[in-house]
mmCIF file of C-alpha atoms in Angstrom:
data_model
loop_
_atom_site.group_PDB
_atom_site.id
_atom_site.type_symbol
_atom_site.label_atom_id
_atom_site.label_comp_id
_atom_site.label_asym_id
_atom_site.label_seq_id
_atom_site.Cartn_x
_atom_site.Cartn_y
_atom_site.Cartn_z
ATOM 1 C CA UNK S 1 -62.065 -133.712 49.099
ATOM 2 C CA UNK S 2 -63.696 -135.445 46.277
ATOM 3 C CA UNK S 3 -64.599 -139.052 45.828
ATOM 4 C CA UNK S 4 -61.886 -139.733 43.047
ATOM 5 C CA UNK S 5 -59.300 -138.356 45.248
ATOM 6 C CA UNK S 6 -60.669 -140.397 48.495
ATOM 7 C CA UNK S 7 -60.188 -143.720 46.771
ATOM 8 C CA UNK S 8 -56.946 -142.956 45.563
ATOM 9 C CA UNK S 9 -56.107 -142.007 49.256
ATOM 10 C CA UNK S 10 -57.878 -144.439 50.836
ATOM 11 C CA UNK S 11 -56.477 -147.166 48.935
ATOM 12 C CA UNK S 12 -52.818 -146.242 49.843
ATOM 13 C CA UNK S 13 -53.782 -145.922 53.877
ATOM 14 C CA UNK S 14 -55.543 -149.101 53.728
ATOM 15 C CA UNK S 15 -54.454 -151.406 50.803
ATOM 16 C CA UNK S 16 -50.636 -150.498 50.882
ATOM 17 C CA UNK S 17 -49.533 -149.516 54.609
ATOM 18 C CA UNK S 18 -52.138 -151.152 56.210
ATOM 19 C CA UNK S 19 -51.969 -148.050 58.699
ATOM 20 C CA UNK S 20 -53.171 -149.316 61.886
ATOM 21 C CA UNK S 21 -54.989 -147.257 64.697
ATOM 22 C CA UNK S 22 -52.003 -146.975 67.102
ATOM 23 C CA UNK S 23 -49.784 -146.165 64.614
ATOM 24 C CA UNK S 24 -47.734 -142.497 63.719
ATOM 25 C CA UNK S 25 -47.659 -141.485 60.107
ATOM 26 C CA UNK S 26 -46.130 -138.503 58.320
ATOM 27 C CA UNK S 27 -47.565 -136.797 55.330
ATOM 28 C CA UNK S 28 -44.605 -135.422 53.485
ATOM 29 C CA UNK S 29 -45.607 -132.704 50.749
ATOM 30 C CA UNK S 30 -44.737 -129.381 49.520
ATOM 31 C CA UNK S 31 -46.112 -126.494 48.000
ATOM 32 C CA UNK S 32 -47.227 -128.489 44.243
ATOM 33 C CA UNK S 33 -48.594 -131.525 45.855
ATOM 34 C CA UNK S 34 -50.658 -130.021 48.736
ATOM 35 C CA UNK S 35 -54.196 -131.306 47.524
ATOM 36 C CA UNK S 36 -52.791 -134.813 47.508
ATOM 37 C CA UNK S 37 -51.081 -134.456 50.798
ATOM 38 C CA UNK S 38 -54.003 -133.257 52.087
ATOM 39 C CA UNK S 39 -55.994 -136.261 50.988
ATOM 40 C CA UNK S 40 -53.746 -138.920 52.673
ATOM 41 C CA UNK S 41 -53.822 -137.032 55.980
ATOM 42 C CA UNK S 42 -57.496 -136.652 55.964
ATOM 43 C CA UNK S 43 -58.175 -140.600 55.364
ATOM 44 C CA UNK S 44 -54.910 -141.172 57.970
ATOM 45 C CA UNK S 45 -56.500 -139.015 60.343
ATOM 46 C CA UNK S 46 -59.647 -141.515 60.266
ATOM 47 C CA UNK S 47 -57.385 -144.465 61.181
ATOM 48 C CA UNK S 48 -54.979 -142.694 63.700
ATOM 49 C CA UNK S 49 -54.856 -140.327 66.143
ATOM 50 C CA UNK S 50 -51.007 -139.175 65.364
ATOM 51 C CA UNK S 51 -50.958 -138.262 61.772
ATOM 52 C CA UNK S 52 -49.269 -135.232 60.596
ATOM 53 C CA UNK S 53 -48.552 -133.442 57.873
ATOM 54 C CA UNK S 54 -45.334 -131.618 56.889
ATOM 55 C CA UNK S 55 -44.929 -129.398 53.977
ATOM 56 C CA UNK S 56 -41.963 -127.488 52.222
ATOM 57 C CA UNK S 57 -40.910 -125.520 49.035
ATOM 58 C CA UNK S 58 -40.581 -127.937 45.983
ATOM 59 C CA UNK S 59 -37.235 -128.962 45.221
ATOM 60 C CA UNK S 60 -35.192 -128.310 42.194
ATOM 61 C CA UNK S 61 -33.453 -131.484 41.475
ATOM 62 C CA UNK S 62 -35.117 -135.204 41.844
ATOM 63 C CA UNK S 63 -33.294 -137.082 44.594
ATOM 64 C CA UNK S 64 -32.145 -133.269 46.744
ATOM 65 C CA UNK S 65 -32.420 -133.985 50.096
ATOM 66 C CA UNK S 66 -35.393 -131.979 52.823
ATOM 67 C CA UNK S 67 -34.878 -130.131 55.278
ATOM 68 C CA UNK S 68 -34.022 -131.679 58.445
ATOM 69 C CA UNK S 69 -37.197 -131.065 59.687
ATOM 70 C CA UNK S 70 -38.607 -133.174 57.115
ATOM 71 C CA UNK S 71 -35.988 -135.818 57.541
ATOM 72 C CA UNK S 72 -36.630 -136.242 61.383
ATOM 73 C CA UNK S 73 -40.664 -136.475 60.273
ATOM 74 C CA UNK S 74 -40.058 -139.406 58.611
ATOM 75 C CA UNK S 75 -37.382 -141.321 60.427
ATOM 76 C CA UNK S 76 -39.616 -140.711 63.647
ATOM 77 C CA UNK S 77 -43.084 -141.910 62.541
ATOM 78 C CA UNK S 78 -43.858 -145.641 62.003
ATOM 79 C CA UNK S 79 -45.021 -145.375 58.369
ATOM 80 C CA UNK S 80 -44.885 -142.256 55.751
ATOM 81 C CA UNK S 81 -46.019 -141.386 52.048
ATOM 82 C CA UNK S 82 -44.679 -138.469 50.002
ATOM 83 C CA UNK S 83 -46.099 -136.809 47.348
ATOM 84 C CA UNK S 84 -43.989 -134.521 46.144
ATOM 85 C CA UNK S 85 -42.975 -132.764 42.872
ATOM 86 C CA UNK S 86 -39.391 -134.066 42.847
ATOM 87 C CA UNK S 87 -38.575 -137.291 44.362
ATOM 88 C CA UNK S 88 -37.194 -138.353 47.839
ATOM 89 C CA UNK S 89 -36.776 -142.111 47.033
ATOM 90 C CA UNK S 90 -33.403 -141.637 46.826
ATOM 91 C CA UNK S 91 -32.227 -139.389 49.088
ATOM 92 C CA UNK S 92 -30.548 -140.571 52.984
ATOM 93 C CA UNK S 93 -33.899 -138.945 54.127
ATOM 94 C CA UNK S 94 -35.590 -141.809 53.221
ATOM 95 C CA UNK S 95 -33.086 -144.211 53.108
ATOM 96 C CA UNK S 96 -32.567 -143.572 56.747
ATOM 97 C CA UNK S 97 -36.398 -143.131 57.794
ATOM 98 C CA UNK S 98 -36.621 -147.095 56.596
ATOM 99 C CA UNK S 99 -33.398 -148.267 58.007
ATOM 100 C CA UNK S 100 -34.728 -146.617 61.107
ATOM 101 C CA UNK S 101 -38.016 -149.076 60.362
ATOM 102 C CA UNK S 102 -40.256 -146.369 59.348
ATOM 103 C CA UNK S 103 -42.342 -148.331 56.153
ATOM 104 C CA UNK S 104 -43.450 -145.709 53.177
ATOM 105 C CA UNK S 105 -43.909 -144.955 49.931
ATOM 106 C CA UNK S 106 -42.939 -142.298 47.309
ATOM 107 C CA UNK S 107 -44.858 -140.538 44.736
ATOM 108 C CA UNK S 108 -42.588 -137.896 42.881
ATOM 109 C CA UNK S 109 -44.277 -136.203 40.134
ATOM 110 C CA UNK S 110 -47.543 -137.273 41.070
ATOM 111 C CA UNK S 111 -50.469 -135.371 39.853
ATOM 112 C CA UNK S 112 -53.965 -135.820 40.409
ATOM 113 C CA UNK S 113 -54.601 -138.043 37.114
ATOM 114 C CA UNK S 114 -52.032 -140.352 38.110
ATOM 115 C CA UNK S 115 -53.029 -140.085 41.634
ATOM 116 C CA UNK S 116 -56.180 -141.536 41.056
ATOM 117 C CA UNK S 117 -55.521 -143.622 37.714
ATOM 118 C CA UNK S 118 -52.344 -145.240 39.118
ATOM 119 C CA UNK S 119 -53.769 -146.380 42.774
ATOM 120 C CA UNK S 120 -56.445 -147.892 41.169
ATOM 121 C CA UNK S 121 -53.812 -150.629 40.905
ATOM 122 C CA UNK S 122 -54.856 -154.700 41.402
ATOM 123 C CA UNK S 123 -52.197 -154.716 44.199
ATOM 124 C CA UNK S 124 -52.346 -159.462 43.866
ATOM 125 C CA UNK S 125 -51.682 -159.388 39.782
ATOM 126 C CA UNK S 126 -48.754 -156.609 40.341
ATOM 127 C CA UNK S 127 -46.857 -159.070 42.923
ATOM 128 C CA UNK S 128 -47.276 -161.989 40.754
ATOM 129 C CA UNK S 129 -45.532 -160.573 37.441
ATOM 130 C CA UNK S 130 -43.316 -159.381 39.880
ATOM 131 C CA UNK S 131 -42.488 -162.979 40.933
ATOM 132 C CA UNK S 132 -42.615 -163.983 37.643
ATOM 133 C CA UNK S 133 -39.992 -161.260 36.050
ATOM 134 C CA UNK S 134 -38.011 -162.038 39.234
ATOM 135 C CA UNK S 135 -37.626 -165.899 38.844
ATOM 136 C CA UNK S 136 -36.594 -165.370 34.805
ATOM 137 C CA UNK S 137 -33.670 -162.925 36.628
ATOM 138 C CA UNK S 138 -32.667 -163.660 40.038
ATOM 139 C CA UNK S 139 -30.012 -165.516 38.988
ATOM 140 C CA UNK S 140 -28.273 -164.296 35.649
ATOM 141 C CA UNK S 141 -25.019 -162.660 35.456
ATOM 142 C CA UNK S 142 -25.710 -160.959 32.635
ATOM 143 C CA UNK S 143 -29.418 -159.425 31.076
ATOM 144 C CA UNK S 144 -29.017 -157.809 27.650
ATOM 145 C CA UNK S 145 -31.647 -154.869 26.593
ATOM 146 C CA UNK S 146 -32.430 -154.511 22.701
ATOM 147 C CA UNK S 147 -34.860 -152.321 20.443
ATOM 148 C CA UNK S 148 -35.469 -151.771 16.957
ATOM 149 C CA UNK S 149 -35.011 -148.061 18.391
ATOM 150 C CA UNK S 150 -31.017 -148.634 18.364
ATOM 151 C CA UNK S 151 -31.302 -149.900 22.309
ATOM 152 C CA UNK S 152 -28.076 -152.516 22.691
ATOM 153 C CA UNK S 153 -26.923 -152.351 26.152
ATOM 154 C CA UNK S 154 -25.966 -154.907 28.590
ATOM 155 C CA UNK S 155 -26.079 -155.237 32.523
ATOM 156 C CA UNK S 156 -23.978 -156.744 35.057
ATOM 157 C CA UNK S 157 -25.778 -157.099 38.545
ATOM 158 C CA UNK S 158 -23.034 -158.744 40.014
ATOM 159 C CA UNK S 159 -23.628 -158.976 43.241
ATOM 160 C CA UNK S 160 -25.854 -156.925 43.674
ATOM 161 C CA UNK S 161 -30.032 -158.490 44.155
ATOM 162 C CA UNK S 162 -32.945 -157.351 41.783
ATOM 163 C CA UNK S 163 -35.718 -156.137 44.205
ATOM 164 C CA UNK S 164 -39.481 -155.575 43.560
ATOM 165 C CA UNK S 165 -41.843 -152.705 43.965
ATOM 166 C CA UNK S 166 -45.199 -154.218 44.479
ATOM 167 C CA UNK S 167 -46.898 -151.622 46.620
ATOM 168 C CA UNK S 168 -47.286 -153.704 49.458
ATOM 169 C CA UNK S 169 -45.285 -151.896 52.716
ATOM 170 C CA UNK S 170 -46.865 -153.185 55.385
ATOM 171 C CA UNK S 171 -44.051 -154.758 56.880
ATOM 172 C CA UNK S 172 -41.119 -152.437 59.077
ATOM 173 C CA UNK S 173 -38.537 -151.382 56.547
ATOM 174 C CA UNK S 174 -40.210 -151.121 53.865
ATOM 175 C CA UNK S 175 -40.167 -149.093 50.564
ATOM 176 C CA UNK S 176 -42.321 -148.205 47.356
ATOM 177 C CA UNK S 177 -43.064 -146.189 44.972
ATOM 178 C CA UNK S 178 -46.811 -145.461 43.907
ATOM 179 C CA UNK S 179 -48.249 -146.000 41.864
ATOM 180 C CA UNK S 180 -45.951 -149.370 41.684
ATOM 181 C CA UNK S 181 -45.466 -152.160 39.649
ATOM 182 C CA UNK S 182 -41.549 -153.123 38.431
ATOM 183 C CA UNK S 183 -38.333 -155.137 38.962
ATOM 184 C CA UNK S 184 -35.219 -153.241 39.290
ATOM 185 C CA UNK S 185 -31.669 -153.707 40.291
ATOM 186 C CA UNK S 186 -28.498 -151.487 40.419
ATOM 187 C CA UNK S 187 -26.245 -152.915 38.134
ATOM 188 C CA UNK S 188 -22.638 -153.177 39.176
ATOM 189 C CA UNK S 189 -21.680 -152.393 35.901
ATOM 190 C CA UNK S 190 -23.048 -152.079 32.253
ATOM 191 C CA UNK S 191 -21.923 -151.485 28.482
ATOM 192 C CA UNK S 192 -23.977 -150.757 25.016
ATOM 193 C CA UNK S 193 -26.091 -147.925 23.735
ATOM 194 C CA UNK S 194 -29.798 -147.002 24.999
ATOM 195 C CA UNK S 195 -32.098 -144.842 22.981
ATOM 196 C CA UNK S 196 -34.852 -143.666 25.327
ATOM 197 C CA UNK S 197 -38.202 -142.998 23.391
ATOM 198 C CA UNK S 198 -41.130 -143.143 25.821
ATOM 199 C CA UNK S 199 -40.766 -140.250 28.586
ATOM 200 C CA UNK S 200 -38.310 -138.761 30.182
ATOM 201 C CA UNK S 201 -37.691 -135.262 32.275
ATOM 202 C CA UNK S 202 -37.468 -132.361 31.161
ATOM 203 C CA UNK S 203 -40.045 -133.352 28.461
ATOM 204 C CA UNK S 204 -42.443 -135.872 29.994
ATOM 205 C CA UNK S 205 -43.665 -138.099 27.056
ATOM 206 C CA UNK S 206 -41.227 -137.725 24.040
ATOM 207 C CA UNK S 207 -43.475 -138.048 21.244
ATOM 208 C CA UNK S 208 -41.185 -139.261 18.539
ATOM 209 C CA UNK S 209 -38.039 -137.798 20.329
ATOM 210 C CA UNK S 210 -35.217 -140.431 20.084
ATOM 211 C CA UNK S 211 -32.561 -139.691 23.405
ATOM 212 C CA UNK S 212 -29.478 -141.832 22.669
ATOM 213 C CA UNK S 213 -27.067 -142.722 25.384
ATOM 214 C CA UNK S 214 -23.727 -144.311 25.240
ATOM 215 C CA UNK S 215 -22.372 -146.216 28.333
ATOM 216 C CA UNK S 216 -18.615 -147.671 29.133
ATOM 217 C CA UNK S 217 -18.343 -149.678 32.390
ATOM 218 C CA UNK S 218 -20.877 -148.425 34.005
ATOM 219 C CA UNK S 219 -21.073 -144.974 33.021
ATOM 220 C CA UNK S 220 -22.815 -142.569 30.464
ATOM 221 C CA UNK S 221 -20.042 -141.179 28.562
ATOM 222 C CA UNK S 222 -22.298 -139.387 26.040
ATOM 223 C CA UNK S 223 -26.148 -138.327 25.802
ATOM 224 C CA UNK S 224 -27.462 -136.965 22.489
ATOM 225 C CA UNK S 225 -29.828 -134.532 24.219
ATOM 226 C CA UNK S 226 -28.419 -131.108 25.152
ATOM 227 C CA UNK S 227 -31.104 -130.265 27.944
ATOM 228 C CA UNK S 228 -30.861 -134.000 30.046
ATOM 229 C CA UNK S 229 -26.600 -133.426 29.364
ATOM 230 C CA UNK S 230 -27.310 -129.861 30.946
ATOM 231 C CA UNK S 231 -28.901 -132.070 34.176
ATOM 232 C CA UNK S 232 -26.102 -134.485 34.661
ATOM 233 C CA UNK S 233 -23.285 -131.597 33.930
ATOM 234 C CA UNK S 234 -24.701 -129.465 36.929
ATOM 235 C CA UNK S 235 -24.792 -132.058 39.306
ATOM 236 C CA UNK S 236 -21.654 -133.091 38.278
ATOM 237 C CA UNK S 237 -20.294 -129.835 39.304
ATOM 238 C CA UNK S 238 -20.956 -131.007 42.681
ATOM 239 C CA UNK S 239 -20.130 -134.949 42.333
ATOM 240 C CA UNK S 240 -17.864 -135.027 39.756
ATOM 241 C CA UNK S 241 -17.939 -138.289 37.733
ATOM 242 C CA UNK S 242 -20.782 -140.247 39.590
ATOM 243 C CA UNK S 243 -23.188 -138.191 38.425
ATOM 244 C CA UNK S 244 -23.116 -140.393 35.035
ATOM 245 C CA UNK S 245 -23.259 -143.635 36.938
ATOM 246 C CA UNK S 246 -25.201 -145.853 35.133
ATOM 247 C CA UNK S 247 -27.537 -146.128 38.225
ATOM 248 C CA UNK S 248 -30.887 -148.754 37.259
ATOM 249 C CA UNK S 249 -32.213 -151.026 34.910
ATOM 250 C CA UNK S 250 -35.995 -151.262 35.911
ATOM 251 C CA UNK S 251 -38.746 -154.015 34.146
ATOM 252 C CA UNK S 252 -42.321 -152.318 34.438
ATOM 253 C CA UNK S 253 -44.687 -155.235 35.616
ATOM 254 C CA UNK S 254 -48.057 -152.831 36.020
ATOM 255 C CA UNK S 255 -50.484 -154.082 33.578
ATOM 256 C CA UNK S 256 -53.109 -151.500 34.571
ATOM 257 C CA UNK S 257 -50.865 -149.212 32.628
ATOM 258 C CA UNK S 258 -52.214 -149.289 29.138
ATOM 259 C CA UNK S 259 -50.523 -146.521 27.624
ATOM 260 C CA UNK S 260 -47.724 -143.859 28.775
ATOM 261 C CA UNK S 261 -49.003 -140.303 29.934
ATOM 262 C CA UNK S 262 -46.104 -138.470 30.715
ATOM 263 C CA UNK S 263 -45.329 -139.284 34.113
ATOM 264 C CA UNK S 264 -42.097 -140.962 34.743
ATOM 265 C CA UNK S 265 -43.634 -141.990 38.035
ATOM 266 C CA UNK S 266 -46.642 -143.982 36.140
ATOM 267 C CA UNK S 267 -44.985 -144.867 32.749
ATOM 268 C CA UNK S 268 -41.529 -146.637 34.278
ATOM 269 C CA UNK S 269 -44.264 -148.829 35.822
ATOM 270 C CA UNK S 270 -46.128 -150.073 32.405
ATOM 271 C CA UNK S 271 -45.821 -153.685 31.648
ATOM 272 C CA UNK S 272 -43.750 -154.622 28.670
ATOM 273 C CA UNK S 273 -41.229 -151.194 28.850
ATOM 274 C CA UNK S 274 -37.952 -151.200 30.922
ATOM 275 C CA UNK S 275 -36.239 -147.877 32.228
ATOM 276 C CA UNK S 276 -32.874 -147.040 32.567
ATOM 277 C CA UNK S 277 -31.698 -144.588 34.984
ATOM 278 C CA UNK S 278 -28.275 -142.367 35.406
ATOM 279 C CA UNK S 279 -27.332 -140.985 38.618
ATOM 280 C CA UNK S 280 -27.650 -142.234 42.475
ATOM 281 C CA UNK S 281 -28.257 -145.755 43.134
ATOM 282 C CA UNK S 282 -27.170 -145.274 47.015
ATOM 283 C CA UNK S 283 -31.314 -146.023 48.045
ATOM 284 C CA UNK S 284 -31.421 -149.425 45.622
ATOM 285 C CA UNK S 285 -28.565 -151.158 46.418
ATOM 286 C CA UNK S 286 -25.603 -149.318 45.107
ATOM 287 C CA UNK S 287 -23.149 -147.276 46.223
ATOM 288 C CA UNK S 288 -23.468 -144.061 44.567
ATOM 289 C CA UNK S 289 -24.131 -140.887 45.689
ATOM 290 C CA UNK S 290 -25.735 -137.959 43.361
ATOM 291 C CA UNK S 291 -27.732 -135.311 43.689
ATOM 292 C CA UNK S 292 -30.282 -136.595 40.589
ATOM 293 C CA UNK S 293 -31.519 -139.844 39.241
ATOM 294 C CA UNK S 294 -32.832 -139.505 35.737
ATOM 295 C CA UNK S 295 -35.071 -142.276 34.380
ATOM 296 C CA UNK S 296 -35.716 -142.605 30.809
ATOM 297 C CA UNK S 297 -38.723 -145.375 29.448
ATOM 298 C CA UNK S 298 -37.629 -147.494 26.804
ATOM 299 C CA UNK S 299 -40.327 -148.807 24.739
ATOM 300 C CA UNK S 300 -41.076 -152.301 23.458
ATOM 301 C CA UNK S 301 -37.941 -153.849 24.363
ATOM 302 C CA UNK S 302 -36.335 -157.827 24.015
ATOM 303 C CA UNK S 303 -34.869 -158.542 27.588
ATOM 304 C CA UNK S 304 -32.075 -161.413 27.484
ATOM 305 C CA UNK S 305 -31.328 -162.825 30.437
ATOM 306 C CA UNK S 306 -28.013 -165.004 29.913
ATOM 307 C CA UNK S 307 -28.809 -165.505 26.463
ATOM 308 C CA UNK S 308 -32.315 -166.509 26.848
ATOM 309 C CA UNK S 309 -35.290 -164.434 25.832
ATOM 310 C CA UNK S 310 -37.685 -163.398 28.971
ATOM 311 C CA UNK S 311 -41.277 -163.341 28.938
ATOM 312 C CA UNK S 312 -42.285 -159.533 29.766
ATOM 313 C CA UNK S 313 -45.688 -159.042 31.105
ATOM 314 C CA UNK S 314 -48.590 -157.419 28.688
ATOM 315 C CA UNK S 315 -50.489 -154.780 29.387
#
């Protein structure tokens, strides 16, 4: 293992689970994602006696369950992490694994730039323009999204709490992603037009590519792009019309993040964007479930909350 990828590693053991030496931790990976796998096991194994490491074929959808196998792994250990190609942080697996108090952390996508740029994360500064975005939204009943892309869209959380991804899951029960770094909620309903022009899967950073969305109470009722339409169609095959729930509206609050790369998993987190996601929203307070949840970054973006303009971090 090389140094680059021991920080990285070392930083998520130590900094973000605070794995202790009597502790159980599961390394979930698969075929893609082995070398980072690897890594967190081999710094886990210096802390604890009962690490392990379970690995399976990629999946082909973000947000497709494991095997049970994988499943039991991490509702059974005290803490896991899970670098894997497509994402588990919204899938039962993991929703159970926390509700069972197992603490973890996500990385879908990750590769080993982002491994080792994104952990190298001021963990302090992240949880304060957390708490900062948070007190500006906590309490409005309505936040209001524009660009001078064509980005008009408004969310109703309702109910329903904005939570924060610091990075910190050191307590039972906790979740993250990681790299983190952004305020999110699952809005109970939503209305307007989105134009996604940072990244977004299948094409990682869009380069000048415009993806227009149009929402009605909460769901997408058309997307401009025939390959992310493709996505939602085939799992609707399977969930019918909740695979266009309007699932997330997330405010990035990294400020390490100084430009996007790519990765949805990095650039959802960089200060001053928001993303907006379609899909599942079972794991982050909502009650849908669908086998996909499809971010898209929206770049320099006016957030309204209740009328009043909110100050975004700054990379």
């Amino acid at each position: 293992m090389d140094d680059d990828l021991r920080a990285a590693a070392e930083t998520a053991i130590h900094q973000c689970l605070d794995l202790g030496s009597d502790e159980s931790l599961a390394v979930v990976t698969d075929d893609k994602r082995e070398a980072i796998g690897e890594a967190l096991y081999a710094v886990a194994s210096e802390v604890t006696d009962d690490a392990s490491i379970v690995r399976y074929p990629p999946a082909g959808q973000h947000g497709t369950e494991p095997p049970a196998p994988v499943a039991a792994a991490m509702r059974e250990a005290d803490a896991f992490l899970a670098p894997t190609t497509k994402s588990l942080s919204h899938t039962r697996a993991r929703g159970n694994a926390c509700g069972a108090g197992a603490r973890g952390a996500t990385l879908p996508g990750i590769t080993r730039e982002v491994f080792v740029t994104g952990l190298d994360a001021d963990y302090e500064t992240i949880a304060r323009h957390c708490a900062d975005v948070r007190a500006q939204v906590d309490d409005a009943d309505e936040i209001r999204v524009t660009t001078a892309a064509g980005t008009d869209i408004t969310f109703e959380p309702g109910d329903r709490e904005f939570l924060s991804d610091t990075g910190d899951v050191s307590e039972p029960g906790s979740f993250s992603n990681l790299p983190a770094g952004e305020v999110f909620v699952s809005p109970k309903t939503a209305d307007g037009t989105y134009v996604v022009d940072g990244t977004m899967m299948p094409y990682g950073l869009l380069d000048g590519r415009e993806l227009r969305f149009e929402v009605e109470d909460g769901f997408v009722t058309d997307i401009s792009d025939d390959e992310v339409r493709e996505q939602v169609e085939a799992a609707a095959e399977e969930v019918g019309r909740d695979a266009y729930n309007l699932a997330e509206l997330g405010i990035g609050t990294n400020v390490g993040v100084t430009a996007l790369v790519g990765s949805v998993l990095l650039d959802e987190k960089a200060a001053g964007t928001v993303h907006i996601a379609i899909g599942d929203d079972a794991g982050i307070g909502g009650d849908t479930d669908a086998p996909l949840h499809l971010d898209g970054i929206v770049t320099d973006p006016t957030v309204y909350a209740d009328g009043e303009e909110i100050d975004l971090p700054e990379p």
